[in-house]
Short mmCIF file of C-alpha atoms and ligand atoms in Angstrom, two decimals:
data_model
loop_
_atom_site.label_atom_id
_atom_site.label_comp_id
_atom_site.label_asym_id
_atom_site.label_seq_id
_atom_site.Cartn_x
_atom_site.Cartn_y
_atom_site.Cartn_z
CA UNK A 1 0.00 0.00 0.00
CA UNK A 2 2.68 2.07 1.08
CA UNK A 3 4.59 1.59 -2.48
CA UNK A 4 1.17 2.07 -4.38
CA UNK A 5 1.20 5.95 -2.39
CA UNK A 6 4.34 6.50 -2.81
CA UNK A 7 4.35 5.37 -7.00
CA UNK A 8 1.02 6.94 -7.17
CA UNK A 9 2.67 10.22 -5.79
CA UNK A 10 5.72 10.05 -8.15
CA UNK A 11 3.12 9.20 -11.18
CA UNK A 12 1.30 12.42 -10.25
CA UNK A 13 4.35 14.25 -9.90
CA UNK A 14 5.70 13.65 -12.98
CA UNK A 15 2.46 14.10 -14.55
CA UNK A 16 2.54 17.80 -13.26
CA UNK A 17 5.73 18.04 -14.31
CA UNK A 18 4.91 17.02 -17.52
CA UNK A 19 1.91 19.56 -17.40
CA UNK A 20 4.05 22.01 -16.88
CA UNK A 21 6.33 21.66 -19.50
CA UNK A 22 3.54 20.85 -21.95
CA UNK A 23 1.52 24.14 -20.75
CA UNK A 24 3.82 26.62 -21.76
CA UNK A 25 4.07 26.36 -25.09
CA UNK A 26 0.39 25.79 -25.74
CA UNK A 27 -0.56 29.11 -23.73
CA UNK A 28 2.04 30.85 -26.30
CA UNK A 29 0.18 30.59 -29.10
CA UNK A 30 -2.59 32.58 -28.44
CA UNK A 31 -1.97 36.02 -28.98
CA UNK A 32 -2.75 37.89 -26.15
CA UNK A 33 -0.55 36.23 -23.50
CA UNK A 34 3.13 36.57 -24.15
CA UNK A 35 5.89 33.82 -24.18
CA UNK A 36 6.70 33.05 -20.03
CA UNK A 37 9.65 35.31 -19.72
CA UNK A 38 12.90 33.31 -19.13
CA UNK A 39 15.95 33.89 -17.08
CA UNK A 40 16.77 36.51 -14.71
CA UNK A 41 16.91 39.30 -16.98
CA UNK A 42 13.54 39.24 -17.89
CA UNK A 43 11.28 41.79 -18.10
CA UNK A 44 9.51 40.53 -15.43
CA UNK A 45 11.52 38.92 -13.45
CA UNK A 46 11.53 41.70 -10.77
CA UNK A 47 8.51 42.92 -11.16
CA UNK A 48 6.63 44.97 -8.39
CA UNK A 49 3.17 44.30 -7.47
CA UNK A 50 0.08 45.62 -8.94
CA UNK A 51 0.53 43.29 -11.65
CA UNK A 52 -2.96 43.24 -13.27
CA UNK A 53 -4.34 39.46 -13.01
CA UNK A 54 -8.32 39.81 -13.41
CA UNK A 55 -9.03 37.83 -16.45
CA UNK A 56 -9.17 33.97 -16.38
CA UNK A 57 -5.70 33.58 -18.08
CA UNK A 58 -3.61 33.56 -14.91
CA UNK A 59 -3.12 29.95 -15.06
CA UNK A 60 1.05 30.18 -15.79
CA UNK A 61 2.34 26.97 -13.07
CA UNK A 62 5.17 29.17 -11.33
CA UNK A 63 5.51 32.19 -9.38
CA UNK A 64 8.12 33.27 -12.16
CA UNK A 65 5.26 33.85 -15.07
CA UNK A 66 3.57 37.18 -15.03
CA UNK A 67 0.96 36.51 -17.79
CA UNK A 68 -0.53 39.20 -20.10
CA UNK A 69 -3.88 40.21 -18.78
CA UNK A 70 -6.44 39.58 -21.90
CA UNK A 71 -8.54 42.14 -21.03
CA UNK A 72 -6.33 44.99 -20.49
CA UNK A 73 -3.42 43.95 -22.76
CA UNK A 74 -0.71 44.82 -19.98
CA UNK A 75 0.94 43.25 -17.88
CA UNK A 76 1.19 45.62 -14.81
CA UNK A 77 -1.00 47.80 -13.53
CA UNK A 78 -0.15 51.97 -14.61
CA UNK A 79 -2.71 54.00 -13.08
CA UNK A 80 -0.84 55.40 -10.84
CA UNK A 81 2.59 56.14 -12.48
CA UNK A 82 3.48 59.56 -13.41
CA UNK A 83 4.14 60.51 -16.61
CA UNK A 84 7.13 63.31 -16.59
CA UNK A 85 7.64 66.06 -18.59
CA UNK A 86 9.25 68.29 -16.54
CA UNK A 87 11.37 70.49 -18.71
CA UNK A 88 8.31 71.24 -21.31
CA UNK A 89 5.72 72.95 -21.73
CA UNK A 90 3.35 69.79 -22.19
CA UNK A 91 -0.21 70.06 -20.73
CA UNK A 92 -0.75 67.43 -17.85
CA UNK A 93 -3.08 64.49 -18.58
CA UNK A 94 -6.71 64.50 -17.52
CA UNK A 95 -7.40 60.54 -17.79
CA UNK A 96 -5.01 58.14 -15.83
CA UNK A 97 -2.13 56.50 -17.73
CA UNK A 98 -3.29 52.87 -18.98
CA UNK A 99 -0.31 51.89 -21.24
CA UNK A 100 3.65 53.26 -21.34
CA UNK A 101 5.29 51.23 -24.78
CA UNK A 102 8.90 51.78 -25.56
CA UNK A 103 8.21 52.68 -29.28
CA UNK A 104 11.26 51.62 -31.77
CA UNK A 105 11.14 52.78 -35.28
CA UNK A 106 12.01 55.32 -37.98
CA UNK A 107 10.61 58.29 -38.59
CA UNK A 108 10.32 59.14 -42.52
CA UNK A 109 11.20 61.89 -44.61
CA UNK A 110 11.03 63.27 -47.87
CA UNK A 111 13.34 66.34 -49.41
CA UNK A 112 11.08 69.34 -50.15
CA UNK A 113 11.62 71.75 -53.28
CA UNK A 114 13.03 74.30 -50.69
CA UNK A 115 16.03 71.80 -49.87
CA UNK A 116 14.67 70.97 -46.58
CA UNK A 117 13.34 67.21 -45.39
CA UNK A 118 9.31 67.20 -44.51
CA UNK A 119 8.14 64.82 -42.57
CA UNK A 120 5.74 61.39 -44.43
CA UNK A 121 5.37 59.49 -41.40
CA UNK A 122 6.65 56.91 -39.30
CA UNK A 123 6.14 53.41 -37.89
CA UNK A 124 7.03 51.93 -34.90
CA UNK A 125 6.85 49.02 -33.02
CA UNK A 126 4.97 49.57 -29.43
CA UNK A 127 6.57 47.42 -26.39
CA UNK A 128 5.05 46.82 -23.34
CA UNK A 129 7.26 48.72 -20.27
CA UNK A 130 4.67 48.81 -17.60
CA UNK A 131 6.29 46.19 -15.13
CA UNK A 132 9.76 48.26 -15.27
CA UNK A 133 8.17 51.59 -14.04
CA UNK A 134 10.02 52.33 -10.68
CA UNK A 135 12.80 50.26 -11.45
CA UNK A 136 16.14 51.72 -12.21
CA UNK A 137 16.40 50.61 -16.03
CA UNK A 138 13.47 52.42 -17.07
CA UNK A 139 14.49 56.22 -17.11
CA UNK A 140 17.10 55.28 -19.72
CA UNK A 141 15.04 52.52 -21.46
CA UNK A 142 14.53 55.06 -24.73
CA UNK A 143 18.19 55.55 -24.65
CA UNK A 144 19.29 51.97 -24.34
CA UNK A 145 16.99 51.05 -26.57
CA UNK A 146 18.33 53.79 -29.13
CA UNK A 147 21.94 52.69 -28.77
CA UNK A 148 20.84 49.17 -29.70
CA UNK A 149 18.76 50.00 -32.58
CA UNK A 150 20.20 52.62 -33.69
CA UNK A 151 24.15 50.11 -34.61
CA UNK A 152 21.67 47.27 -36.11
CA UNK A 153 22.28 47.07 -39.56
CA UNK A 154 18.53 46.73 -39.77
CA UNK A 155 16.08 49.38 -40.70
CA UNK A 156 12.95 47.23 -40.82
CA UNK A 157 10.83 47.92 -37.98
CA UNK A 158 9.51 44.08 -38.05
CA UNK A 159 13.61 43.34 -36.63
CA UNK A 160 13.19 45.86 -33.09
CA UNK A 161 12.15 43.10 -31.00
CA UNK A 162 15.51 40.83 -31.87
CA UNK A 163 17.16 43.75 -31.89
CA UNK A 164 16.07 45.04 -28.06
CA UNK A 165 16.48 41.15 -26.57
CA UNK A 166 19.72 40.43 -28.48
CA UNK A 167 21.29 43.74 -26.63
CA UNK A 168 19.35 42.68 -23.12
CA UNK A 169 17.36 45.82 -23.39
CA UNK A 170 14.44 43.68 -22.75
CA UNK A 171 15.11 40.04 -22.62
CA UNK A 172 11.37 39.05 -23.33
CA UNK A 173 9.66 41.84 -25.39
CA UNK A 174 5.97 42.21 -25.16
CA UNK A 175 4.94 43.64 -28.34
CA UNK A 176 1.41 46.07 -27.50
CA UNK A 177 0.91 46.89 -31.31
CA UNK A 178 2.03 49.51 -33.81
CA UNK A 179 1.91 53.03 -34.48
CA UNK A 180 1.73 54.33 -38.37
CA UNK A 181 -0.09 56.67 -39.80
CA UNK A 182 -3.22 56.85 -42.38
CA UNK A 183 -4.83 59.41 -44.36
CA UNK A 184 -7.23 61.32 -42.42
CA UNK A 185 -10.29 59.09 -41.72
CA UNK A 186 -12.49 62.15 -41.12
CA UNK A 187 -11.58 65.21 -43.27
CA UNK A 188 -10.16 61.95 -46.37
CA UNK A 189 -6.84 64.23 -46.53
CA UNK A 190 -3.18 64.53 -44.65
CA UNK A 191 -2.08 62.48 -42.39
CA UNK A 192 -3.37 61.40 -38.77
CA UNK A 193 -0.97 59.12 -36.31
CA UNK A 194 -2.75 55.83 -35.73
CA UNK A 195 -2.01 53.15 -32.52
CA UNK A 196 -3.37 49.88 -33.00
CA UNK A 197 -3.14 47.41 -30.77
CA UNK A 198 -5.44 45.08 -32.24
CA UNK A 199 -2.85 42.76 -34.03
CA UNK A 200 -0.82 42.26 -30.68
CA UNK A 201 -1.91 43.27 -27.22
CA UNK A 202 -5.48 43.45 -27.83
CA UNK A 203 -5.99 41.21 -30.68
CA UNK A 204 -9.76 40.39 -30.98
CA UNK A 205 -10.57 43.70 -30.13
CA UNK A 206 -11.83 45.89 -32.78
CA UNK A 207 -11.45 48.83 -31.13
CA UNK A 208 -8.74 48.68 -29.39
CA UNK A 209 -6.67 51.68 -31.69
CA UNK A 210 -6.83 55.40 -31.50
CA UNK A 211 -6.88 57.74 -34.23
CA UNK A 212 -5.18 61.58 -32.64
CA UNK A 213 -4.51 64.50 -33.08
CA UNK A 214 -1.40 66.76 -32.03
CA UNK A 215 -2.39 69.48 -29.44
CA UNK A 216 0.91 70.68 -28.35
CA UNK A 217 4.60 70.15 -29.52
CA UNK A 218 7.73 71.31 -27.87
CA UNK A 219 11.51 70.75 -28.75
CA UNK A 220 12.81 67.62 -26.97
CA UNK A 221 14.89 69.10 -23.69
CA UNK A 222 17.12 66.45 -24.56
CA UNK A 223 18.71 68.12 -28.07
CA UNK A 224 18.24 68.78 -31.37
CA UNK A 225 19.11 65.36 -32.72
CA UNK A 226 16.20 64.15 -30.81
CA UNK A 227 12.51 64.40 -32.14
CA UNK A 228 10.07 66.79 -30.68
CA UNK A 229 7.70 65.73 -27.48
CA UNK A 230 4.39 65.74 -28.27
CA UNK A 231 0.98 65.61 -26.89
CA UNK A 232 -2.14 64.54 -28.80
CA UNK A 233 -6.10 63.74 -28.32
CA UNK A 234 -8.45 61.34 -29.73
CA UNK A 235 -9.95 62.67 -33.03
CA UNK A 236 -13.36 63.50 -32.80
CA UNK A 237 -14.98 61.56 -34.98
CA UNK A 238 -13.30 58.69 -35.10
CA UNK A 239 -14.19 55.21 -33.37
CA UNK A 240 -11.25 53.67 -31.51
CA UNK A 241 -11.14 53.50 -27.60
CA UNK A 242 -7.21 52.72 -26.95
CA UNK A 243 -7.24 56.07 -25.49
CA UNK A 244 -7.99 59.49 -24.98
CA UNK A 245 -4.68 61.42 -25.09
CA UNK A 246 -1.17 60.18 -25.92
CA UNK A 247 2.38 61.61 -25.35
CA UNK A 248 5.34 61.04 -26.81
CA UNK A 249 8.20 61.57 -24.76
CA UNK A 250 11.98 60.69 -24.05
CA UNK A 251 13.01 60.97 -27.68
CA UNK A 252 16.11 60.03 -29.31
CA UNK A 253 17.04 60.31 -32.45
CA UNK A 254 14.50 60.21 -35.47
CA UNK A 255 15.29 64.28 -36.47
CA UNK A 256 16.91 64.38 -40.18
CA UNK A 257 19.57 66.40 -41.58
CA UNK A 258 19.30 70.49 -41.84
CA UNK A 259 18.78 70.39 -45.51
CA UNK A 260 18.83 68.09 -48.40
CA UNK A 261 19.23 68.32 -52.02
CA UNK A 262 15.20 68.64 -53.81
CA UNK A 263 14.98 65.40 -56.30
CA UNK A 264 17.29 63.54 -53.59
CA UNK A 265 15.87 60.03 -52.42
CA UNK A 266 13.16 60.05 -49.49
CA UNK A 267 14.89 58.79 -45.98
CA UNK A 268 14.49 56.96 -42.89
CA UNK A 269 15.83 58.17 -39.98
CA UNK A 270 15.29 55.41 -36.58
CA UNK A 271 14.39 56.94 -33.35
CA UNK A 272 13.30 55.74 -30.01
CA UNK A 273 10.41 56.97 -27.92
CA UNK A 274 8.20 56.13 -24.66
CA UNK A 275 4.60 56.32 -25.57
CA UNK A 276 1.70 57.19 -22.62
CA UNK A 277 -1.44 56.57 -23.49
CA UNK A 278 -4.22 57.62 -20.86
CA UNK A 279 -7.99 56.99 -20.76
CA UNK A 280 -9.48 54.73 -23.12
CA UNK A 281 -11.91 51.87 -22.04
CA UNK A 282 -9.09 48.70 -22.04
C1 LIG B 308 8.91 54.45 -43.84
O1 LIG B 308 9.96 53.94 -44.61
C2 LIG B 308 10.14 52.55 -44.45
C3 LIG B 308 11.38 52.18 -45.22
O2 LIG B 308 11.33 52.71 -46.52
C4 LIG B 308 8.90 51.83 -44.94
O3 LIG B 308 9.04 50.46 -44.74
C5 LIG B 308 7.70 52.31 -44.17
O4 LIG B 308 6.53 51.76 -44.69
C6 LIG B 308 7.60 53.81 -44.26
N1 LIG B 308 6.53 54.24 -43.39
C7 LIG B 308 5.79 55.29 -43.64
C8 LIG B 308 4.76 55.61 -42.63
O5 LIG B 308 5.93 55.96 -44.64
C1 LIG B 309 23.20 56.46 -35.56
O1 LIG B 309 24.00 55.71 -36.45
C2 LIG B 309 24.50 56.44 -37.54
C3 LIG B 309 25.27 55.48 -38.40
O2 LIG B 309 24.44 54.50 -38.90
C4 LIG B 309 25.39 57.57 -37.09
O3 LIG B 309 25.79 58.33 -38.19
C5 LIG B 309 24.62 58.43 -36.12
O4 LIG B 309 25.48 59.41 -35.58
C6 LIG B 309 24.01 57.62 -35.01
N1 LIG B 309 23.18 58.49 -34.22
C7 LIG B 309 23.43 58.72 -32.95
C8 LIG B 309 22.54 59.73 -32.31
O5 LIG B 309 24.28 58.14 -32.32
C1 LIG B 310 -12.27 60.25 -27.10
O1 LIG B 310 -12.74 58.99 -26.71
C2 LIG B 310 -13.70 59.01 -25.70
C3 LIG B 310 -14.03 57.58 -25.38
O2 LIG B 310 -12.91 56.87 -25.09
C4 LIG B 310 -14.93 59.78 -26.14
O3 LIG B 310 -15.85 59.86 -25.10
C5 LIG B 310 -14.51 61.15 -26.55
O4 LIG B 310 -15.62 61.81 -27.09
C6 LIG B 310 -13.41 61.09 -27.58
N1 LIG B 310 -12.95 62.40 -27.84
C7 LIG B 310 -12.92 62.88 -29.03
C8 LIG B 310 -12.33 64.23 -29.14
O5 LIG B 310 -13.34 62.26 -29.98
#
């Protein structure tokens, strides 16, 4: 009897074993929770409380697993954090922050008939940084990140997420979606800046993007060389919920040359920057 326990015990042990190792991988493959970070330079690895657990996805086997929430697309809790912009002029927010993403990209430019670059757009790849708020890596996460990015041999934007964990920026990037821009859903003309969350983060929700507006724009504090800080609204008129307002803030890089030659080729120019987004119903 005692050996049937005991065998028993070791069957079910190694059965939950075996669970475990089977779980992980499963649980991966649907988009909204993100691979179980690994190793002690994880993302999450230190990560302070407040971690956001309320949808039934918190299943992950270990204490080491902070699972994407599927409902609010983050994986710790920003309410409360403060977004700083001390050194502008930038309005403060009226809605609580709800997501801070480390956006990598370029910023795009073509050379005007005046000999001066004009600005066509940008994309960038949107990474989740709410469980490093507090901690001492994130105040220079946009410059890190920069540094990395900025000696990859790689312009695409698809590449920023090997490129942040192959330089231990973030060993485990959480990708919350992408920001581009589209031609003006309301007035059908110019540009408006566009975060969508809906292929990553928030996948299977519709609205989870915001369409904006820029309200204010100051030089970055931290140089010319760095694009400006911004602050923009949701455009009225438009159907997204992601949020109400969104800053962008610790810039680096992304500014192009003085002038240009008119005819010359159009350019990409990579830049870093930490994206708040308040409000918004996720
Ligand atoms: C910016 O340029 C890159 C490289 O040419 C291109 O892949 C991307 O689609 C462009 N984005 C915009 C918004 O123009
Ligand atoms: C980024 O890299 C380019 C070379 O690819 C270099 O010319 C430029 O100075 C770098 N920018 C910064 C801000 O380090
Ligand atoms: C912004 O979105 C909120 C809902 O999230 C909506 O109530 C508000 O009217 C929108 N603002 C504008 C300017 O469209």
């Amino acid at each position: 009897m005692f050996t049937l326990t005991k065998s028993f015990a070791l069957l079910a042990t190694i059965l939950i074993h075996f669970h475990t190792a089977a779980a992980a991988p499963t649980q991966a493959r649907q988009p909204p929770r993100p691979s179980p970070p690994s190793g002690s330079g994880s993302q999450f690895a230190n990560a302070p409380g407040g971690q956001r657990g309320a949808g039934g996805v918190s299943t992950a086997p270990t204490g080491s697993s902070t699972p994407q929430d599927v409902t609010t697309g983050t994986a710790c809790a920003v309410s409360t954090a403060t977004i700083d912009t001390s050194g502008t002029t930038l309005p403060a927010p009226s809605f609580a922050p709800s997501f801070i993403g480390l956006g990598v990209g370029t910023q795009n430019y073509t050379c005007g008939s005046a000999g001066t670059y004009t600005s066509t757009g940008a994309l960038a790849e949107l990474f989740d940084v709410s469980c490093l708020v507090g901690q001492s890596s994130f105040t220079s996460l946009q410059s890190t990140a920069f540094a990395a990015w900025n000696s990859s041999t790689s312009t695409a934007v698809s590449s920023t997420s090997g490129v942040l964990s192959s330089a231990n920026v973030i060993a485990s990037p959480i990708t919350l979606g992408q920001h581009y821009f589209i031609t003006n859903p309301v007035t059908g003309s110019g540009l408006s800046p566009k975060w969508d969350f809906t292929s990553n983060a928030l996948a299977g929700n519709a609205d989870a993007f915001v369409v904006a507006a820029k309200i204010d724009d100051v030089a970055a504090p931290t140089g010319s060389a760095d694009v400006d800080w911004l602050y923009l609204t949701n455009l009225t008129g438009t159907t997204g919920t992601l949020a109400n307002e969104i800053y962008r803030i610790d810039t680096q890089g992304g500014q192009p040359p003085a002038s240009c030659t008119s005819g010359t080729a159009d350019i990409t120019v990579k830049y870093t920057a930490m994206y708040w987004l308040t409000g918004g119903s996720f």
